[in-house]
mmCIF file of C-alpha atoms in Angstrom:
data_model
loop_
_atom_site.group_PDB
_atom_site.id
_atom_site.type_symbol
_atom_site.label_atom_id
_atom_site.label_comp_id
_atom_site.label_asym_id
_atom_site.label_seq_id
_atom_site.Cartn_x
_atom_site.Cartn_y
_atom_site.Cartn_z
ATOM 1 C CA UNK A 1 0.000 0.000 0.000
ATOM 2 C CA UNK A 2 1.402 3.412 -0.921
ATOM 3 C CA UNK A 3 1.771 5.963 1.838
ATOM 4 C CA UNK A 4 -0.908 8.683 1.484
ATOM 5 C CA UNK A 5 1.133 11.289 3.373
ATOM 6 C CA UNK A 6 2.776 14.140 1.401
ATOM 7 C CA UNK A 7 6.373 13.341 2.303
ATOM 8 C CA UNK A 8 9.240 15.748 1.798
ATOM 9 C CA UNK A 9 10.268 15.199 -1.856
ATOM 10 C CA UNK A 10 13.944 15.192 -0.785
ATOM 11 C CA UNK A 11 13.313 11.747 0.736
ATOM 12 C CA UNK A 12 12.464 10.147 -2.599
ATOM 13 C CA UNK A 13 16.065 9.618 -3.726
ATOM 14 C CA UNK A 14 17.809 10.119 -0.404
ATOM 15 C CA UNK A 15 20.552 7.508 0.123
ATOM 16 C CA UNK A 16 20.405 5.542 3.367
ATOM 17 C CA UNK A 17 23.550 5.245 5.452
ATOM 18 C CA UNK A 18 24.678 1.630 5.775
ATOM 19 C CA UNK A 19 26.717 1.117 8.950
ATOM 20 C CA UNK A 20 29.041 -1.765 9.659
ATOM 21 C CA UNK A 21 27.047 -4.854 10.562
ATOM 22 C CA UNK A 22 26.574 -5.341 14.315
ATOM 23 C CA UNK A 23 28.080 -8.352 16.061
ATOM 24 C CA UNK A 24 24.734 -9.524 17.439
ATOM 25 C CA UNK A 25 23.088 -9.634 14.007
ATOM 26 C CA UNK A 26 25.881 -11.692 12.456
ATOM 27 C CA UNK A 27 25.955 -13.995 15.483
ATOM 28 C CA UNK A 28 22.238 -14.722 15.048
ATOM 29 C CA UNK A 29 22.701 -15.483 11.355
ATOM 30 C CA UNK A 30 25.606 -17.847 11.957
ATOM 31 C CA UNK A 31 24.143 -19.388 15.095
ATOM 32 C CA UNK A 32 27.340 -18.531 16.956
ATOM 33 C CA UNK A 33 27.925 -16.913 20.354
ATOM 34 C CA UNK A 34 28.480 -13.192 19.981
ATOM 35 C CA UNK A 35 31.860 -13.601 21.685
ATOM 36 C CA UNK A 36 33.067 -15.608 18.659
ATOM 37 C CA UNK A 37 32.401 -12.772 16.205
ATOM 38 C CA UNK A 38 35.145 -10.286 15.376
ATOM 39 C CA UNK A 39 34.035 -6.884 14.134
ATOM 40 C CA UNK A 40 36.605 -4.845 12.192
ATOM 41 C CA UNK A 41 34.120 -2.808 10.180
ATOM 42 C CA UNK A 42 33.475 0.529 11.880
ATOM 43 C CA UNK A 43 36.862 1.932 12.914
ATOM 44 C CA UNK A 44 36.195 1.366 16.602
ATOM 45 C CA UNK A 45 38.909 1.238 19.266
ATOM 46 C CA UNK A 46 39.809 -2.448 19.837
ATOM 47 C CA UNK A 47 41.062 -1.633 23.341
ATOM 48 C CA UNK A 48 37.632 -0.365 24.358
ATOM 49 C CA UNK A 49 36.962 2.658 26.578
ATOM 50 C CA UNK A 50 39.262 4.008 29.241
ATOM 51 C CA UNK A 51 38.779 2.149 32.556
ATOM 52 C CA UNK A 52 38.391 5.566 34.173
ATOM 53 C CA UNK A 53 35.547 6.382 31.790
ATOM 54 C CA UNK A 54 33.798 3.100 32.589
ATOM 55 C CA UNK A 55 34.009 3.807 36.319
ATOM 56 C CA UNK A 56 32.696 7.344 35.901
ATOM 57 C CA UNK A 57 29.748 6.182 33.802
ATOM 58 C CA UNK A 58 28.720 3.635 36.432
ATOM 59 C CA UNK A 59 28.550 6.411 39.019
ATOM 60 C CA UNK A 60 25.809 8.310 37.161
ATOM 61 C CA UNK A 61 23.455 5.348 36.692
ATOM 62 C CA UNK A 62 21.644 6.062 39.966
ATOM 63 C CA UNK A 63 20.648 9.508 38.674
ATOM 64 C CA UNK A 64 19.202 8.523 35.303
ATOM 65 C CA UNK A 65 15.748 9.682 36.403
ATOM 66 C CA UNK A 66 17.094 13.242 36.093
ATOM 67 C CA UNK A 67 17.625 15.138 32.859
ATOM 68 C CA UNK A 68 21.249 15.763 31.933
ATOM 69 C CA UNK A 69 22.906 19.155 32.032
ATOM 70 C CA UNK A 70 21.536 20.587 28.795
ATOM 71 C CA UNK A 71 24.615 22.737 28.225
ATOM 72 C CA UNK A 72 27.169 20.115 29.377
ATOM 73 C CA UNK A 73 28.887 22.847 31.422
ATOM 74 C CA UNK A 74 31.690 20.781 32.955
ATOM 75 C CA UNK A 75 32.489 18.883 29.770
ATOM 76 C CA UNK A 76 32.706 22.115 27.771
ATOM 77 C CA UNK A 77 34.912 23.694 30.434
ATOM 78 C CA UNK A 78 37.337 20.760 30.420
ATOM 79 C CA UNK A 79 37.394 20.510 26.623
ATOM 80 C CA UNK A 80 37.999 24.248 26.335
ATOM 81 C CA UNK A 81 40.971 24.068 28.717
ATOM 82 C CA UNK A 82 42.408 21.080 26.844
ATOM 83 C CA UNK A 83 42.092 22.818 23.462
ATOM 84 C CA UNK A 84 43.016 26.331 24.552
ATOM 85 C CA UNK A 85 39.724 27.823 23.386
ATOM 86 C CA UNK A 86 36.674 29.302 25.097
ATOM 87 C CA UNK A 87 33.583 27.223 25.925
ATOM 88 C CA UNK A 88 31.695 29.487 23.515
ATOM 89 C CA UNK A 89 33.861 28.047 20.722
ATOM 90 C CA UNK A 90 32.411 24.568 21.317
ATOM 91 C CA UNK A 91 29.230 22.773 20.318
ATOM 92 C CA UNK A 92 28.455 19.178 21.290
ATOM 93 C CA UNK A 93 26.556 16.697 19.155
ATOM 94 C CA UNK A 94 25.092 13.232 19.321
ATOM 95 C CA UNK A 95 28.124 12.098 17.378
ATOM 96 C CA UNK A 96 29.803 14.557 15.021
ATOM 97 C CA UNK A 97 27.148 13.417 12.520
ATOM 98 C CA UNK A 98 24.617 15.551 14.371
ATOM 99 C CA UNK A 99 26.836 18.606 13.980
ATOM 100 C CA UNK A 100 26.960 17.948 10.231
ATOM 101 C CA UNK A 101 23.172 18.083 10.345
ATOM 102 C CA UNK A 102 23.341 21.379 12.291
ATOM 103 C CA UNK A 103 25.369 22.757 9.374
ATOM 104 C CA UNK A 104 22.617 21.617 7.032
ATOM 105 C CA UNK A 105 19.957 23.420 9.034
ATOM 106 C CA UNK A 106 22.017 26.588 9.183
ATOM 107 C CA UNK A 107 23.396 26.865 5.644
ATOM 108 C CA UNK A 108 21.852 24.428 3.168
ATOM 109 C CA UNK A 109 18.754 25.063 1.087
ATOM 110 C CA UNK A 110 17.604 24.479 -2.510
ATOM 111 C CA UNK A 111 20.014 26.229 -4.854
ATOM 112 C CA UNK A 112 22.939 26.127 -2.430
ATOM 113 C CA UNK A 113 25.999 24.084 -3.417
ATOM 114 C CA UNK A 114 28.079 21.818 -1.177
ATOM 115 C CA UNK A 115 31.582 20.824 -2.309
ATOM 116 C CA UNK A 116 33.009 17.434 -1.308
ATOM 117 C CA UNK A 117 35.645 15.052 -2.603
ATOM 118 C CA UNK A 118 35.016 11.788 -4.388
ATOM 119 C CA UNK A 119 35.200 8.964 -1.797
ATOM 120 C CA UNK A 120 34.106 11.316 0.973
ATOM 121 C CA UNK A 121 32.349 10.278 4.185
ATOM 122 C CA UNK A 122 28.842 9.134 3.241
ATOM 123 C CA UNK A 123 27.023 11.445 5.641
ATOM 124 C CA UNK A 124 28.064 14.611 3.764
ATOM 125 C CA UNK A 125 26.046 13.736 0.626
ATOM 126 C CA UNK A 126 23.148 12.434 2.710
ATOM 127 C CA UNK A 127 22.770 15.690 4.647
ATOM 128 C CA UNK A 128 23.243 17.735 1.480
ATOM 129 C CA UNK A 129 20.412 15.916 -0.302
ATOM 130 C CA UNK A 130 18.221 16.017 2.810
ATOM 131 C CA UNK A 131 18.215 19.815 2.772
ATOM 132 C CA UNK A 132 17.708 20.041 -0.981
ATOM 133 C CA UNK A 133 21.165 21.462 -1.722
ATOM 134 C CA UNK A 134 23.285 20.509 -4.728
ATOM 135 C CA UNK A 135 26.271 18.210 -4.212
ATOM 136 C CA UNK A 136 29.459 19.046 -6.123
ATOM 137 C CA UNK A 137 31.809 16.048 -5.989
ATOM 138 C CA UNK A 138 35.396 16.761 -7.047
ATOM 139 C CA UNK A 139 37.366 13.796 -8.472
ATOM 140 C CA UNK A 140 39.825 12.302 -6.005
ATOM 141 C CA UNK A 141 43.583 12.290 -6.537
ATOM 142 C CA UNK A 142 45.245 9.003 -5.566
ATOM 143 C CA UNK A 143 42.093 8.174 -3.555
ATOM 144 C CA UNK A 144 42.504 11.364 -1.502
ATOM 145 C CA UNK A 145 41.236 14.937 -1.615
ATOM 146 C CA UNK A 146 42.435 17.203 -4.413
ATOM 147 C CA UNK A 147 42.155 20.347 -2.298
ATOM 148 C CA UNK A 148 43.298 22.782 -5.034
ATOM 149 C CA UNK A 149 40.618 21.371 -7.353
ATOM 150 C CA UNK A 150 38.040 21.655 -4.571
ATOM 151 C CA UNK A 151 38.930 25.334 -4.202
ATOM 152 C CA UNK A 152 38.424 25.830 -7.943
ATOM 153 C CA UNK A 153 34.999 24.124 -7.711
ATOM 154 C CA UNK A 154 33.640 26.933 -5.539
ATOM 155 C CA UNK A 155 31.031 29.133 -7.231
ATOM 156 C CA UNK A 156 28.926 32.075 -5.988
ATOM 157 C CA UNK A 157 26.326 29.466 -4.955
ATOM 158 C CA UNK A 158 28.698 27.431 -2.759
ATOM 159 C CA UNK A 159 27.811 27.565 0.921
ATOM 160 C CA UNK A 160 29.697 24.626 2.502
ATOM 161 C CA UNK A 161 32.791 22.524 1.829
ATOM 162 C CA UNK A 162 33.469 19.294 3.731
ATOM 163 C CA UNK A 163 36.967 17.824 3.962
ATOM 164 C CA UNK A 164 37.919 14.956 6.286
ATOM 165 C CA UNK A 165 41.608 14.789 7.124
ATOM 166 C CA UNK A 166 42.578 11.944 7.447
ATOM 167 C CA UNK A 167 39.806 10.860 5.115
ATOM 168 C CA UNK A 168 37.274 8.124 5.738
ATOM 169 C CA UNK A 169 37.026 5.630 4.007
ATOM 170 C CA UNK A 170 40.383 5.897 2.231
ATOM 171 C CA UNK A 171 42.724 6.784 5.115
ATOM 172 C CA UNK A 172 44.519 9.381 2.995
ATOM 173 C CA UNK A 173 46.094 12.533 4.425
ATOM 174 C CA UNK A 174 46.040 15.861 2.583
ATOM 175 C CA UNK A 175 49.413 17.643 2.290
ATOM 176 C CA UNK A 176 50.011 20.216 5.014
ATOM 177 C CA UNK A 177 50.622 23.050 2.570
ATOM 178 C CA UNK A 178 47.401 22.265 0.687
ATOM 179 C CA UNK A 179 45.383 22.372 3.931
ATOM 180 C CA UNK A 180 46.904 25.709 4.927
ATOM 181 C CA UNK A 181 46.222 27.148 1.469
ATOM 182 C CA UNK A 182 42.621 25.934 1.585
ATOM 183 C CA UNK A 183 42.010 27.559 4.970
ATOM 184 C CA UNK A 184 43.615 30.809 3.828
ATOM 185 C CA UNK A 185 41.977 31.068 0.401
ATOM 186 C CA UNK A 186 38.439 29.744 0.852
ATOM 187 C CA UNK A 187 35.987 32.657 0.492
ATOM 188 C CA UNK A 188 34.567 34.012 3.746
ATOM 189 C CA UNK A 189 31.001 33.248 2.652
ATOM 190 C CA UNK A 190 31.738 29.495 2.335
ATOM 191 C CA UNK A 191 31.856 27.409 5.515
ATOM 192 C CA UNK A 192 34.854 25.075 5.571
ATOM 193 C CA UNK A 193 34.108 22.011 7.706
ATOM 194 C CA UNK A 194 37.352 20.180 8.482
ATOM 195 C CA UNK A 195 36.398 16.758 9.836
ATOM 196 C CA UNK A 196 39.205 15.682 12.173
ATOM 197 C CA UNK A 197 37.700 12.463 13.537
ATOM 198 C CA UNK A 198 41.007 10.610 13.060
ATOM 199 C CA UNK A 199 43.364 13.488 13.886
ATOM 200 C CA UNK A 200 44.554 11.911 17.168
ATOM 201 C CA UNK A 201 46.152 9.015 15.291
ATOM 202 C CA UNK A 202 48.634 11.395 13.618
ATOM 203 C CA UNK A 203 52.066 12.182 15.019
ATOM 204 C CA UNK A 204 52.241 15.716 13.612
ATOM 205 C CA UNK A 205 48.799 16.842 12.430
ATOM 206 C CA UNK A 206 48.060 20.226 10.900
ATOM 207 C CA UNK A 207 47.004 22.275 13.918
ATOM 208 C CA UNK A 208 44.143 24.592 12.979
ATOM 209 C CA UNK A 209 43.249 25.505 16.549
ATOM 210 C CA UNK A 210 45.402 28.683 16.455
ATOM 211 C CA UNK A 211 43.169 29.937 13.636
ATOM 212 C CA UNK A 212 40.119 29.471 15.877
ATOM 213 C CA UNK A 213 41.832 31.055 18.900
ATOM 214 C CA UNK A 214 42.871 34.103 16.879
ATOM 215 C CA UNK A 215 39.403 34.555 15.400
ATOM 216 C CA UNK A 216 41.010 34.859 11.968
ATOM 217 C CA UNK A 217 38.434 32.839 10.016
ATOM 218 C CA UNK A 218 34.701 33.349 10.645
ATOM 219 C CA UNK A 219 33.959 30.374 8.375
ATOM 220 C CA UNK A 220 36.040 27.508 9.797
ATOM 221 C CA UNK A 221 34.492 24.630 11.764
ATOM 222 C CA UNK A 222 36.540 21.698 13.081
ATOM 223 C CA UNK A 223 34.797 18.418 13.875
ATOM 224 C CA UNK A 224 36.146 15.909 16.390
ATOM 225 C CA UNK A 225 34.751 12.871 18.171
ATOM 226 C CA UNK A 226 34.987 10.621 21.218
ATOM 227 C CA UNK A 227 34.060 7.615 19.048
ATOM 228 C CA UNK A 228 37.482 6.691 17.661
ATOM 229 C CA UNK A 229 40.644 6.976 19.727
ATOM 230 C CA UNK A 230 38.686 7.475 22.975
ATOM 231 C CA UNK A 231 36.797 4.210 22.393
ATOM 232 C CA UNK A 232 33.373 5.675 23.225
ATOM 233 C CA UNK A 233 31.507 5.082 19.959
ATOM 234 C CA UNK A 234 28.484 3.688 21.797
ATOM 235 C CA UNK A 235 27.950 6.994 23.595
ATOM 236 C CA UNK A 236 27.568 8.967 20.320
ATOM 237 C CA UNK A 237 29.466 12.085 21.313
ATOM 238 C CA UNK A 238 31.194 14.510 18.971
ATOM 239 C CA UNK A 239 32.061 18.170 19.110
ATOM 240 C CA UNK A 240 32.639 21.144 16.870
ATOM 241 C CA UNK A 241 35.189 23.933 17.360
ATOM 242 C CA UNK A 242 34.571 27.241 15.649
ATOM 243 C CA UNK A 243 34.179 31.018 15.951
ATOM 244 C CA UNK A 244 31.690 32.056 18.607
ATOM 245 C CA UNK A 245 29.239 33.636 16.143
ATOM 246 C CA UNK A 246 29.045 30.431 14.109
ATOM 247 C CA UNK A 247 28.687 28.263 17.212
ATOM 248 C CA UNK A 248 25.886 30.499 18.482
ATOM 249 C CA UNK A 249 24.041 30.045 15.186
ATOM 250 C CA UNK A 250 24.424 26.260 15.309
ATOM 251 C CA UNK A 251 23.223 26.192 18.926
ATOM 252 C CA UNK A 252 19.866 27.519 17.726
ATOM 253 C CA UNK A 253 19.151 24.251 15.892
ATOM 254 C CA UNK A 254 20.536 21.905 18.567
ATOM 255 C CA UNK A 255 17.918 19.848 20.369
ATOM 256 C CA UNK A 256 17.753 20.221 24.169
ATOM 257 C CA UNK A 257 19.514 17.497 26.181
ATOM 258 C CA UNK A 258 21.176 16.001 23.096
ATOM 259 C CA UNK A 259 24.151 14.828 25.201
ATOM 260 C CA UNK A 260 23.031 12.358 27.850
ATOM 261 C CA UNK A 261 24.378 12.089 31.398
ATOM 262 C CA UNK A 262 26.329 8.878 30.783
ATOM 263 C CA UNK A 263 28.078 10.371 27.757
ATOM 264 C CA UNK A 264 29.045 13.510 29.665
ATOM 265 C CA UNK A 265 30.479 11.520 32.576
ATOM 266 C CA UNK A 266 32.387 9.123 30.326
ATOM 267 C CA UNK A 267 33.902 11.891 28.217
ATOM 268 C CA UNK A 268 34.953 13.912 31.257
ATOM 269 C CA UNK A 269 36.861 10.955 32.687
ATOM 270 C CA UNK A 270 38.303 9.940 29.298
ATOM 271 C CA UNK A 271 39.898 13.366 28.937
ATOM 272 C CA UNK A 272 41.875 12.655 32.116
ATOM 273 C CA UNK A 273 43.345 9.382 30.837
ATOM 274 C CA UNK A 274 46.022 10.225 28.241
ATOM 275 C CA UNK A 275 47.712 6.872 28.897
ATOM 276 C CA UNK A 276 44.747 5.114 27.292
ATOM 277 C CA UNK A 277 45.209 7.214 24.161
ATOM 278 C CA UNK A 278 48.931 6.401 24.134
ATOM 279 C CA UNK A 279 48.167 2.668 24.339
ATOM 280 C CA UNK A 280 45.665 3.000 21.511
ATOM 281 C CA UNK A 281 48.136 4.850 19.280
ATOM 282 C CA UNK A 282 50.842 2.262 19.943
ATOM 283 C CA UNK A 283 48.474 -0.594 19.143
ATOM 284 C CA UNK A 284 47.327 1.174 15.993
ATOM 285 C CA UNK A 285 50.868 1.784 14.729
ATOM 286 C CA UNK A 286 51.776 -1.888 15.169
ATOM 287 C CA UNK A 287 48.476 -3.019 13.667
ATOM 288 C CA UNK A 288 48.798 -0.863 10.561
ATOM 289 C CA UNK A 289 52.275 -2.256 9.938
ATOM 290 C CA UNK A 290 51.024 -5.815 10.471
ATOM 291 C CA UNK A 291 48.114 -5.471 8.063
ATOM 292 C CA UNK A 292 49.899 -3.478 5.366
ATOM 293 C CA UNK A 293 52.948 -5.770 5.356
ATOM 294 C CA UNK A 294 50.619 -8.746 5.008
ATOM 295 C CA UNK A 295 48.871 -7.093 2.060
ATOM 296 C CA UNK A 296 52.256 -6.626 0.389
ATOM 297 C CA UNK A 297 53.057 -10.340 0.845
ATOM 298 C CA UNK A 298 49.661 -11.209 -0.618
ATOM 299 C CA UNK A 299 50.274 -8.841 -3.565
ATOM 300 C CA UNK A 300 47.123 -6.888 -2.678
ATOM 301 C CA UNK A 301 46.835 -3.221 -3.555
ATOM 302 C CA UNK A 302 46.023 -1.023 -0.574
ATOM 303 C CA UNK A 303 45.877 2.680 0.232
ATOM 304 C CA UNK A 304 48.555 3.555 2.821
ATOM 305 C CA UNK A 305 46.574 4.682 5.835
ATOM 306 C CA UNK A 306 46.970 7.538 8.307
ATOM 307 C CA UNK A 307 43.972 6.446 10.396
ATOM 308 C CA UNK A 308 42.917 3.279 12.247
ATOM 309 C CA UNK A 309 41.773 1.297 9.204
ATOM 310 C CA UNK A 310 43.085 0.213 5.816
ATOM 311 C CA UNK A 311 41.377 0.149 2.424
ATOM 312 C CA UNK A 312 42.468 -2.966 0.494
ATOM 313 C CA UNK A 313 41.598 -4.131 -3.029
ATOM 314 C CA UNK A 314 40.305 -7.714 -3.143
ATOM 315 C CA UNK A 315 38.696 -7.767 -6.659
ATOM 316 C CA UNK A 316 35.137 -8.545 -5.464
ATOM 317 C CA UNK A 317 34.640 -6.615 -2.255
ATOM 318 C CA UNK A 318 31.095 -7.755 -1.530
ATOM 319 C CA UNK A 319 31.887 -11.434 -2.014
ATOM 320 C CA UNK A 320 35.086 -11.317 0.056
ATOM 321 C CA UNK A 321 33.161 -9.490 2.781
ATOM 322 C CA UNK A 322 30.520 -12.243 2.741
ATOM 323 C CA UNK A 323 33.082 -15.063 2.830
ATOM 324 C CA UNK A 324 34.949 -13.463 5.724
ATOM 325 C CA UNK A 325 31.661 -12.961 7.546
ATOM 326 C CA UNK A 326 30.980 -16.702 7.299
ATOM 327 C CA UNK A 327 34.231 -17.135 9.210
ATOM 328 C CA UNK A 328 33.033 -14.765 11.907
ATOM 329 C CA UNK A 329 35.014 -11.706 10.796
ATOM 330 C CA UNK A 330 33.045 -8.567 9.880
ATOM 331 C CA UNK A 331 34.718 -6.059 7.559
ATOM 332 C CA UNK A 332 33.227 -3.254 5.478
ATOM 333 C CA UNK A 333 32.484 -3.681 1.751
ATOM 334 C CA UNK A 334 33.007 -0.452 -0.171
ATOM 335 C CA UNK A 335 30.473 -0.731 -2.977
ATOM 336 C CA UNK A 336 28.443 2.082 -1.429
ATOM 337 C CA UNK A 337 31.484 4.322 -1.792
ATOM 338 C CA UNK A 338 31.924 3.537 -5.518
ATOM 339 C CA UNK A 339 34.762 1.152 -4.642
ATOM 340 C CA UNK A 340 33.222 -2.281 -5.334
ATOM 341 C CA UNK A 341 36.599 -4.052 -5.563
ATOM 342 C CA UNK A 342 37.644 -2.956 -2.089
ATOM 343 C CA UNK A 343 36.966 -3.673 1.568
ATOM 344 C CA UNK A 344 37.908 -1.559 4.587
ATOM 345 C CA UNK A 345 39.473 -3.275 7.590
ATOM 346 C CA UNK A 346 39.720 -1.662 11.020
ATOM 347 C CA UNK A 347 42.938 -2.180 12.955
ATOM 348 C CA UNK A 348 42.361 -4.609 15.831
ATOM 349 C CA UNK A 349 44.520 -6.076 18.543
ATOM 350 C CA UNK A 350 47.466 -8.232 17.402
ATOM 351 C CA UNK A 351 45.393 -11.381 17.885
ATOM 352 C CA UNK A 352 42.428 -9.901 16.016
ATOM 353 C CA UNK A 353 44.613 -8.773 13.134
ATOM 354 C CA UNK A 354 46.069 -12.272 12.821
ATOM 355 C CA UNK A 355 42.616 -13.843 12.780
ATOM 356 C CA UNK A 356 41.408 -11.292 10.242
ATOM 357 C CA UNK A 357 44.282 -11.990 7.868
ATOM 358 C CA UNK A 358 43.699 -15.736 8.111
ATOM 359 C CA UNK A 359 40.037 -15.203 7.218
ATOM 360 C CA UNK A 360 41.014 -12.879 4.375
ATOM 361 C CA UNK A 361 43.345 -15.498 2.873
ATOM 362 C CA UNK A 362 40.602 -18.139 3.016
ATOM 363 C CA UNK A 363 38.080 -15.746 1.482
ATOM 364 C CA UNK A 364 40.448 -14.854 -1.335
ATOM 365 C CA UNK A 365 41.113 -18.543 -2.044
ATOM 366 C CA UNK A 366 37.398 -19.309 -2.149
ATOM 367 C CA UNK A 367 36.643 -16.446 -4.557
ATOM 368 C CA UNK A 368 39.409 -17.185 -7.057
#
């Protein structure tokens, strides 16, 4: 039966985000215990959350009958001190995805243009189409952003540009000089959203915080998250850093109480545990080497990664994904990103990486 309601016409051809498959779903299909399933599909931290964060979250459970602090005062204060900015430079979201949606509410409308790179994070096009704006996708260069070409793609109708650095799903890193040029040359009436979800995995990232502190660019928004290196993906907590006038505008479209009490407590404690981040970085460095060296031995093309995952070419990504899943290892097929010959593999623990590679070899043998 067709739905008689007059739905928003933007929904008709709106793509649906396909997340990595959950462990429980695959366990049910295979008839296995969930503990036997290995998920390396969603770029999660294999070490889990900080023990300090877990303890802090348990402490707030007795107060869940109360609404959370709607402005997350203490979390903003601590984040501001850590980053060297003012609390008014910060906005919190239910994942950084929600902040991308705030940008849509504030700046996107029919006739507006949004510039992205080929192989960009899937949520950018989804939000663009949702608000009826026009997506301008600039061809990638070596699977990464061609930032000079993205600058040239700007027209008088451009309102937003999204650039993830490092990029998801390719793991590529834009050259430092190209990032600096982009920040300096993008027109003031175009919002540049630099998505830095994987920034903490870099040894020497481009530091754009001084630009925010100095108030030099009224149109720069940095996105960061507690989902990746902090290991708190289940809390759905991200944040934006930008000029106070922009943040104030985005706050107008933020829903009340969008950051729950458990998330606030966990993030506060996680910020006080730098050792957990150090352990995660060390594990990630070893894991990237392990996976990428194995791909070389298997004569598999891969994109050298600067994040906590690797994109590897396996000829038939969907079939290899399915064969690995039968062995209890969940990866991410890349057909939805116009990369049907590829899968994306998250870096796990040493034991998980070894199991993943064994499953990959078996899957490749079965698909040849």
